[in-house]
Coordinates of C-alpha atoms in Angstrom, one line a residue:
X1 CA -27.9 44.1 -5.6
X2 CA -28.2 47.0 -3.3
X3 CA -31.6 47.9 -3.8
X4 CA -32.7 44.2 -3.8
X5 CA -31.0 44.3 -0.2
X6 CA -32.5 47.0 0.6
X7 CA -36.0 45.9 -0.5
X8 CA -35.9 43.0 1.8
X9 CA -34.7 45.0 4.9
X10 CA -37.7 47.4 4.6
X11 CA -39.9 43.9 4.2
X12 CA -38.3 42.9 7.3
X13 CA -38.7 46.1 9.2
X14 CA -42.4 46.7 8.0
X15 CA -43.4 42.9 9.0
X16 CA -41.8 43.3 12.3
X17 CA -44.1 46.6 12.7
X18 CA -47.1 44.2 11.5
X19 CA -46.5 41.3 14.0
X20 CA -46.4 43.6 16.9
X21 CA -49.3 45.2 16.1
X22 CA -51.4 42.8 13.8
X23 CA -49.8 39.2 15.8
X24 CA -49.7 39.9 19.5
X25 CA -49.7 36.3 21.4
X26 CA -51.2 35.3 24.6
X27 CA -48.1 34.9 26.3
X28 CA -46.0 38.4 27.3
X29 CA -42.3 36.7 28.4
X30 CA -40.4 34.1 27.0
X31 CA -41.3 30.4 28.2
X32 CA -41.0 27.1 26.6
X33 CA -42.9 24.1 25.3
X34 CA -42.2 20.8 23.7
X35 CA -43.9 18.7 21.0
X36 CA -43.7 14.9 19.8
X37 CA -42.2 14.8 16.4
X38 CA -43.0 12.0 14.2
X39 CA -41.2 11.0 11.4
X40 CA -43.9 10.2 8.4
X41 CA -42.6 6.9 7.2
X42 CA -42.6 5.8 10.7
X43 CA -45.0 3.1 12.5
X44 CA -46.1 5.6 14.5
X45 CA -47.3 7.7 12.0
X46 CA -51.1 8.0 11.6
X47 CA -50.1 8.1 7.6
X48 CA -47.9 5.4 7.9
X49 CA -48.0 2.9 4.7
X50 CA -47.4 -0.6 5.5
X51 CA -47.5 -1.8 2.2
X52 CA -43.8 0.2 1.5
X53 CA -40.8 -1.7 2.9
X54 CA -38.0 0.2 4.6
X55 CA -35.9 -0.4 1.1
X56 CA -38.4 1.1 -0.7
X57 CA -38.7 4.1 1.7
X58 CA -35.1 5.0 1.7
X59 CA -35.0 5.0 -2.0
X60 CA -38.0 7.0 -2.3
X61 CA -36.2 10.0 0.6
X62 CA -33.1 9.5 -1.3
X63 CA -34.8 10.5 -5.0
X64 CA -36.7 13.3 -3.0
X65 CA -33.5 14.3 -1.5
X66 CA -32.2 15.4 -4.4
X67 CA -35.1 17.1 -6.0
X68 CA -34.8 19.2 -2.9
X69 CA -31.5 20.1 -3.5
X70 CA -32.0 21.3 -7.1
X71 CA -34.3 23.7 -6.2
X72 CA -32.2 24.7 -3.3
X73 CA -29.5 25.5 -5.8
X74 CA -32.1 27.0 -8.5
X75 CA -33.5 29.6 -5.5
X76 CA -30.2 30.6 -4.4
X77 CA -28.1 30.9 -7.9
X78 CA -31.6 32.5 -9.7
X79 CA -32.9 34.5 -6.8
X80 CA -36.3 32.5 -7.9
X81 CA -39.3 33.5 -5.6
X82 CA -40.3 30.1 -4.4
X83 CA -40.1 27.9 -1.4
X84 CA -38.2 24.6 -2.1
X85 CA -39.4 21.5 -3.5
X86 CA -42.6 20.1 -1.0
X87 CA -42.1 17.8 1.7
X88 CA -42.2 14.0 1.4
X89 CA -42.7 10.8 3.3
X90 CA -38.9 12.0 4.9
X91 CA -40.3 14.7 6.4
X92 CA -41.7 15.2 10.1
X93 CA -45.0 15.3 11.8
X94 CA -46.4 17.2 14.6
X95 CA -49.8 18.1 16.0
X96 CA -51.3 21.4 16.3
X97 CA -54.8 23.1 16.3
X98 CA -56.5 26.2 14.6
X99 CA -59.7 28.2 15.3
X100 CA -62.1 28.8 18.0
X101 CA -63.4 26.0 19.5
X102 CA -60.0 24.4 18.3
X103 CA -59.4 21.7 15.3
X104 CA -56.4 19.7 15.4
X105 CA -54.5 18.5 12.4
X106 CA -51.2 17.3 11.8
X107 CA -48.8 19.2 9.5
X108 CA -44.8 18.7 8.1
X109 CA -42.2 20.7 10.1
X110 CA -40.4 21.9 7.1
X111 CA -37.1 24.3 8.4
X112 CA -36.9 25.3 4.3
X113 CA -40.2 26.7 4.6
X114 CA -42.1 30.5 5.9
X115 CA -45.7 30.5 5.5
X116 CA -47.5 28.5 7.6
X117 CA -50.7 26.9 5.7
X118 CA -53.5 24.1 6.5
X119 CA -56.4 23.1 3.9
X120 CA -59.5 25.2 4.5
X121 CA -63.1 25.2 3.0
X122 CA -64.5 26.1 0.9
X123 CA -62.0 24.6 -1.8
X124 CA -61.9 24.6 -5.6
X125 CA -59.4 21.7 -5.4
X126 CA -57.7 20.3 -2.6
X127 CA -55.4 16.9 -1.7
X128 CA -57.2 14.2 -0.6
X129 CA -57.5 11.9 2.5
X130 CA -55.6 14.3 5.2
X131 CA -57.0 12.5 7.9
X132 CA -59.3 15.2 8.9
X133 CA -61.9 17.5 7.5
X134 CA -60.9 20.3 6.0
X135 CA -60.3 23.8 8.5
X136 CA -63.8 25.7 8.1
X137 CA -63.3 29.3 9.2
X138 CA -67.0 29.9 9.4
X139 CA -66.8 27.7 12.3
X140 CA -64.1 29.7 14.6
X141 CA -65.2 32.6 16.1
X142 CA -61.5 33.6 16.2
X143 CA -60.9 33.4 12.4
X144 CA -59.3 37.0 10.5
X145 CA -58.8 37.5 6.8
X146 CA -56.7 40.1 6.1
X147 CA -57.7 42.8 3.6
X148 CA -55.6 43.7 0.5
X149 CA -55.0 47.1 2.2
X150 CA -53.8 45.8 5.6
X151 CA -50.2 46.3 6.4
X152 CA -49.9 42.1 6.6
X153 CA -51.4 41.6 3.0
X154 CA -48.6 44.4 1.4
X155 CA -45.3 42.7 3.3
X156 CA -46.3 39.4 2.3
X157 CA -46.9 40.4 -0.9
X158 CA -50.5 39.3 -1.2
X159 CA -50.8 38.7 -5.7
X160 CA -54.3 39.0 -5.8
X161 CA -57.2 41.2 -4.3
X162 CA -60.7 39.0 -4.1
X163 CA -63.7 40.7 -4.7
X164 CA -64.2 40.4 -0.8
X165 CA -61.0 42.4 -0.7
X166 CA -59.5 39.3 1.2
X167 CA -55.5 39.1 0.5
X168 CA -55.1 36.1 -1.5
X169 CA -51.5 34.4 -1.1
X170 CA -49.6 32.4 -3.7
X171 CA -47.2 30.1 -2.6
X172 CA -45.0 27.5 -5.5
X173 CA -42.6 25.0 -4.4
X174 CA -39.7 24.0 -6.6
X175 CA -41.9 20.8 -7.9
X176 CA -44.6 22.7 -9.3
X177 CA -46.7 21.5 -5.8
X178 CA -48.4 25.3 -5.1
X179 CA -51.0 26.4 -2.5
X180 CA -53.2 29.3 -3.1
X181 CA -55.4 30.6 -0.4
X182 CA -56.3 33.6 1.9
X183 CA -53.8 35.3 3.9
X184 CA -55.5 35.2 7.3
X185 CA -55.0 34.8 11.4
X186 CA -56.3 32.7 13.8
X187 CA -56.2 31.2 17.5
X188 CA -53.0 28.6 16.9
X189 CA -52.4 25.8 20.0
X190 CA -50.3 23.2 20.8
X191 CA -50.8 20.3 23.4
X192 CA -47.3 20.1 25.0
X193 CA -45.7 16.7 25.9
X194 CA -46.2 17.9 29.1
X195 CA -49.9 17.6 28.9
X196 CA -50.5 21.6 29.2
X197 CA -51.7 23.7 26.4
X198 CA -49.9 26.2 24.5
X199 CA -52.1 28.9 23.1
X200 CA -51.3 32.4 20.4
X201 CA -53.9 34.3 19.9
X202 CA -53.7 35.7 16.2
X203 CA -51.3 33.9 14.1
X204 CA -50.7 34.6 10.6
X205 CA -51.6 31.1 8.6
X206 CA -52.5 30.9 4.8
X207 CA -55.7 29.6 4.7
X208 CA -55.1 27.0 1.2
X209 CA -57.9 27.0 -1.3
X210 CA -56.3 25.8 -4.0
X211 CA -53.3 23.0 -3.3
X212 CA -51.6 20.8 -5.9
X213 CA -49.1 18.5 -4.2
X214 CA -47.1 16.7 -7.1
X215 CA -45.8 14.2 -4.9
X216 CA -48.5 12.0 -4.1
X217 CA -51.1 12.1 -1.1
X218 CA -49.4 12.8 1.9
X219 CA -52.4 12.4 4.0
X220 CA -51.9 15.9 6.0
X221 CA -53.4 18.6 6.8
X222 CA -50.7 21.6 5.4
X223 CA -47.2 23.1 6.7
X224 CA -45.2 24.3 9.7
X225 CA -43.2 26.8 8.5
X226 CA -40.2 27.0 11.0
X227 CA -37.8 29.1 8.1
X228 CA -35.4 32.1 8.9
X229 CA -38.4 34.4 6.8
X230 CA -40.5 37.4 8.8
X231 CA -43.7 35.2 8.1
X232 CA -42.6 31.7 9.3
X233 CA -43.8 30.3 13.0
X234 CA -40.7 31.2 14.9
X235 CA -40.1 34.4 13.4
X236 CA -43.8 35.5 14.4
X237 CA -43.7 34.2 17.8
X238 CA -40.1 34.9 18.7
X239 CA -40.6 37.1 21.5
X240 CA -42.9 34.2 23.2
X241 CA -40.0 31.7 22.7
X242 CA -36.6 33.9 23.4
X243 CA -36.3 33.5 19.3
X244 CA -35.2 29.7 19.9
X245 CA -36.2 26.4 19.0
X246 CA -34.7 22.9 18.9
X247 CA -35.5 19.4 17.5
X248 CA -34.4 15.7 18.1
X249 CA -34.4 13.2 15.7
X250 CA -34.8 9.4 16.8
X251 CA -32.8 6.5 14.7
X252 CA -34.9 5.4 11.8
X253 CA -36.1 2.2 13.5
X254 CA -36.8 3.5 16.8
X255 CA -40.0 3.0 18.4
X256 CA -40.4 6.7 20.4
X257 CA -41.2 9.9 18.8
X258 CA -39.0 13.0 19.2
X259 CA -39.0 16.8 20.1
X260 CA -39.4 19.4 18.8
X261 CA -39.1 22.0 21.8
X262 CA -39.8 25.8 21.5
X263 CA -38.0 28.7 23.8
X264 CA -36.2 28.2 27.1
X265 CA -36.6 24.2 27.6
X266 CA -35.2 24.2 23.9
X267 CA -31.4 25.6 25.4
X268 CA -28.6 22.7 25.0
X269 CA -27.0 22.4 28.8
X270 CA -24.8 19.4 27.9
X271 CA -21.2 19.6 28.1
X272 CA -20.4 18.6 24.7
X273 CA -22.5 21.1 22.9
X274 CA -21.1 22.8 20.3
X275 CA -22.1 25.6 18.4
X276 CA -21.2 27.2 15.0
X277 CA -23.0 30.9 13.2
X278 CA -25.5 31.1 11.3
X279 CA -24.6 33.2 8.2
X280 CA -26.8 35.4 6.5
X281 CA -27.8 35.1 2.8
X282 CA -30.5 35.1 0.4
X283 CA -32.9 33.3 0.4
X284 CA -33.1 34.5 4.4
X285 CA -35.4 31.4 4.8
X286 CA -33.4 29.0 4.7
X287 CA -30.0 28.2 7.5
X288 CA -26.7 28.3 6.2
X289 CA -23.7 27.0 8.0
X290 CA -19.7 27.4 7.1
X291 CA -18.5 23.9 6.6
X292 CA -14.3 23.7 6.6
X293 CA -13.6 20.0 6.4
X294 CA -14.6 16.6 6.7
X295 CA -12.0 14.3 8.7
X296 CA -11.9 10.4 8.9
X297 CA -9.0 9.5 11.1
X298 CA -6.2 11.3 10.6
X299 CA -6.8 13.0 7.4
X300 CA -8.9 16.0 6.2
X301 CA -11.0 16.8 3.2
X302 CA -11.6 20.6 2.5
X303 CA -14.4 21.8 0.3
X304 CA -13.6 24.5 -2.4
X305 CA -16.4 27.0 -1.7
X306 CA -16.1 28.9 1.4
X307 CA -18.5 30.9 4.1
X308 CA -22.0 30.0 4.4
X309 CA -21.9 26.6 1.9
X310 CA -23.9 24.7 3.2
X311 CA -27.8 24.7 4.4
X312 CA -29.0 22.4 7.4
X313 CA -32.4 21.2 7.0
X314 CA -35.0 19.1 8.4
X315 CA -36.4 17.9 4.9
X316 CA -33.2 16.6 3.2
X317 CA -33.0 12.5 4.1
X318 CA -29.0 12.7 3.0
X319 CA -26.1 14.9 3.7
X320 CA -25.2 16.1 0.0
X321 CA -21.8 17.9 -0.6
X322 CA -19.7 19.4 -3.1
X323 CA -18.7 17.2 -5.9
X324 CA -14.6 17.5 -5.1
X325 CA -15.7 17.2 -1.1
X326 CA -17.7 13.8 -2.0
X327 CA -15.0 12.4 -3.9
X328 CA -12.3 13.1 -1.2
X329 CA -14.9 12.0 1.2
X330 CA -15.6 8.9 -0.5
X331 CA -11.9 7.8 -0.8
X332 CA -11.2 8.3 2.6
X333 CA -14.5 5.9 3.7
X334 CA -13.3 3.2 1.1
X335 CA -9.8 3.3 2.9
X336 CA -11.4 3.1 6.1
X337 CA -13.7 0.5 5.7
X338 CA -11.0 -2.0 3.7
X339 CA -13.4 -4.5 1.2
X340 CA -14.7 -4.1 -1.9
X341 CA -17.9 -2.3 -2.4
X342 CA -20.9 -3.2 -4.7
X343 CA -22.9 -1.3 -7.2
X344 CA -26.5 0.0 -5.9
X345 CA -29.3 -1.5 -8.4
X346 CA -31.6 1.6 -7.5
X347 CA -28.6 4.2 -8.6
X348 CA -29.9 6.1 -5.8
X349 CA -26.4 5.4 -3.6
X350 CA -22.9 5.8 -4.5
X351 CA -21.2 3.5 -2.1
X352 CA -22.8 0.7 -0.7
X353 CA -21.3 -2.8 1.0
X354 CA -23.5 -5.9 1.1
X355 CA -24.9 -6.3 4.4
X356 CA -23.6 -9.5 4.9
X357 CA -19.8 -8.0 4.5
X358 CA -19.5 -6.7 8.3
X359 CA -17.6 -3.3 7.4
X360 CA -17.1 -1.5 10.6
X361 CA -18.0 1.9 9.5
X362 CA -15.6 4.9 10.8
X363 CA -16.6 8.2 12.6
X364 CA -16.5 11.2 10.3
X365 CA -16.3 14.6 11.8
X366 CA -17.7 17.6 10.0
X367 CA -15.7 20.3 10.9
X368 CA -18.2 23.2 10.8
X369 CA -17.3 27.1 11.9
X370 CA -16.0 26.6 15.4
X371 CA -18.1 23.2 15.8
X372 CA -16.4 19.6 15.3
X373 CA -19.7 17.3 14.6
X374 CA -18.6 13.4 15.4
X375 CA -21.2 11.5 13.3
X376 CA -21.7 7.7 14.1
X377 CA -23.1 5.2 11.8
X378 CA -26.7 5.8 11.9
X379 CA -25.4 8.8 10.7
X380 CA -23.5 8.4 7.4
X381 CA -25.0 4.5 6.3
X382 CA -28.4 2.4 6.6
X383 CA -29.6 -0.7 6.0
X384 CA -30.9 -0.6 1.7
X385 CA -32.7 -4.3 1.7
X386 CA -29.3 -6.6 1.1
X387 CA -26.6 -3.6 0.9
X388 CA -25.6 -1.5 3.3
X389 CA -25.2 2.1 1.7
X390 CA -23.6 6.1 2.8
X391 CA -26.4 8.5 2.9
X392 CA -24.5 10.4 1.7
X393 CA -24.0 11.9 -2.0
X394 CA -22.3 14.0 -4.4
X395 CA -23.9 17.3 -5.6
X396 CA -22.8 16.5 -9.6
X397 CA -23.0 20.3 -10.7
X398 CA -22.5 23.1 -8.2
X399 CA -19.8 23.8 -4.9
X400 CA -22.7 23.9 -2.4
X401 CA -23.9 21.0 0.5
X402 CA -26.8 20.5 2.4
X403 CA -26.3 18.8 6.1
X404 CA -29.3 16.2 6.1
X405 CA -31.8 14.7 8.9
X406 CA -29.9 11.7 8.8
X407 CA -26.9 13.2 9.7
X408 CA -28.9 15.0 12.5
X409 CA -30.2 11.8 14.1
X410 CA -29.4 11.8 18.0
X411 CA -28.6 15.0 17.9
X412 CA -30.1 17.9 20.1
X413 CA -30.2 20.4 17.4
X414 CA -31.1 24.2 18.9
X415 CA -31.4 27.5 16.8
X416 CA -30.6 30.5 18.7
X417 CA -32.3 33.1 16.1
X418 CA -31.4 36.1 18.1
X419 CA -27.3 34.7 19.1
X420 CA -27.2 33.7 15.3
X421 CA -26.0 30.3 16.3
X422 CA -26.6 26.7 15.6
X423 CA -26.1 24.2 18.5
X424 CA -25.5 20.3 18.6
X425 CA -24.9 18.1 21.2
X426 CA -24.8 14.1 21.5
X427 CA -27.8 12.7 22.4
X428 CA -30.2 9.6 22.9
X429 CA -33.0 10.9 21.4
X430 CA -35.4 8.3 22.5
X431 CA -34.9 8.8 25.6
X432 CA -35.2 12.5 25.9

């Protein structure tokens, strides 16, 4: 165990020594910029399917949901070297653009993920239909591979030299989806909300050759890694954005976008923010929190594991806890609520209400390290075509949670990478 620590602070060190000399941005001093972020199954999603109905959908996020989670548990009990299973139809959308002249694609936000990664040409076998051609780096004038015997190629960890001597990268997610590419750099921009352009110079991006996505065509173009890694977006442009970023999530039904918002517009100045640590384990990409309870009313649930048991994610549709947790949890909601609930024909929900039964549905406060989250009921239930069911679910096997995007839904949500903090306050997100 020591050594393995060890190991990963001298990756750490040597990749910070790498992006200061290999990743150096336009921008010298911290500033701030702000996407749209789309949710995939939405109606204003380019990829949107009309032909799935918002039954259908949920049931889909909630299966994927928990695929996610076992591979969450598999990386963190096995020390497996994988990211976690690939982003779905749940996951969020933003825009972004690559090369010299610049070609823009949209790509998942994924907070469980490092390595950013687009499709590029040429390519033995790629997805298709990402609603765009594939990156060509022939075509940018800006375009790097790095070499096996760059400083880049050894802290990532580069599998294979090419006969060019490019660094080729090798990335598996816990559903067998993989990308394999070249380790390279180019000019990365964003067009801010705000109509101006954000622009870094050389940023490290896997340039996918090879990618196998298990899970159907998603229709885009790769991933925006936003993990706690030395290789993921934040990490390498941290300096630029006072190592902070934020993100809003709009109700599912809503017809605006939201944010995701980078640096100093991304700080929380409302009253009721709350903030609870970070804690550091392994993996280090992804965010764990310390969850102590979950209240309804006047009484308290506890969970049985203790600091850092529970990961917050942008990827996960439902909040998923401890199996002893759920089942206290549960109680209390059935208490609360006062009727009789009804079985879920999918078997993707444990309680659900017909939606004809008018159940007033309580607030439930998670009661994280030093942070009491009030979740509403666009938090905890949704609409499932005639029943009305809790998004969330019991882990069946191990003491560990994962706070979902559902439960994140008007929320301002801000990481503070370099405070080690996470943030929420109450929000309208369509309107911010």
């Amino acid at each position: 165990m020591v050594n393995h620590q060890l190991f990963l602070l001298l990756t750490l060190i040597l990749s910070i020594l790498v992006f200061q000399s290999e990743s150096r941005v336009k921008a010298k001093a911290p500033f701030g910029f702000s996407l749209e972020l789309i949710r995939r199954d939405s109606p204003l999603s380019p990829f949107y399917n009309a032909s799935l109905n918002s039954s259908e959908i949920l049931i889909k996020n909630a299966i994927h949901s928990m695929e996610r989670f076992k591979h969450f548990q598999s990386l963190i009990n096995q020390k497996a070297v994988q990211s976690i299973v690939f982003p779905t139809e749940n996951s969020y959308l933003t825009k972004l653009s690559f090369g010299t002249p610049p070609v823009e694609y949209f790509a998942i936000v994924d907070t469980g993920s490092d390595l950013t990664w687009i499709q590029c040409v040429p390519c033995t076998k790629c997805y298709n239909s990402q609603g765009s051609s594939l990156f060509d780096p022939q075509a940018s004038s800006t375009y790097k591979a790095f070499s096996c015997d760059s400083q880049t190629c050894r802290a990532f960890g580069g599998e294979q030299c090419l006969k060019t001597n490019d660094c080729q990268y090798h990335v598996t997610y816990g559903d067998m989806s993989s990308t394999i590419g070249i380790l390279s750099s180019d000019t990365l921009s964003f067009d801010s909300i705000n109509g101006q352009k954000t622009t870094f110079s050389t940023s490290i991006f896997g340039c996918g050759r090879n990618n196998q996505v298990q899970l159907g065509n998603l229709g885009i173009a790769g991933i925006v890694g936003l993990g706690g890694g030395p290789f993921s977006l934040v990490s390498q442009i941290g300096p630029q954005i006072d190592h902070r970023f934020s993100y809003s999530f709009v109700p599912r039904f809503a017809k605006s976008s939201g944010k995701l918002i980078f640096g100093q517009e991304s700080i929380i100045s409302h009253p009721k923010a709350i903030s609870t640590p970070l804690v550091s384990k392994y993996p280090q990409t992804f965010y764990y929190l310390t969850l102590n309870g979950v209240s309804i009313g006047d009484k308290t649930a506890h969970p049985s594991s203790t600091q850092g048991n529970v990961l917050i994610d942008s990827g996960v549709t439902l909040t998923i806890l401890e199996p002893d947790l759920y089942s206290s949890v549960e109680a209390m909601v059935k208490e609360a609520i006062g009727k009789e609930p009804v079985q879920d024909p999918s078997g993707a929900f444990n309680l659900c209400y017909g939606a004809d039964t008018n159940i007033n549905v309580p607030e439930m406060v998670f009661h994280f390290s030093g942070a009491d989250v009030r979740l509403q009921p666009v938090n905890t239930f949704m609409v499932n075509g005639d029943l009305v069911c809790m998004v969330i679910v019991p882990n069946s096997v191990n003491p560990f949670s994962v706070f979902g995007n559902y439960a994140q839904i008007n929320f301002q949500v801000e990481y503070d990478l370099q405070k080690r903090v996470v943030s929420f306050a109450p929000t309208d997100c369509t309107q911010i």
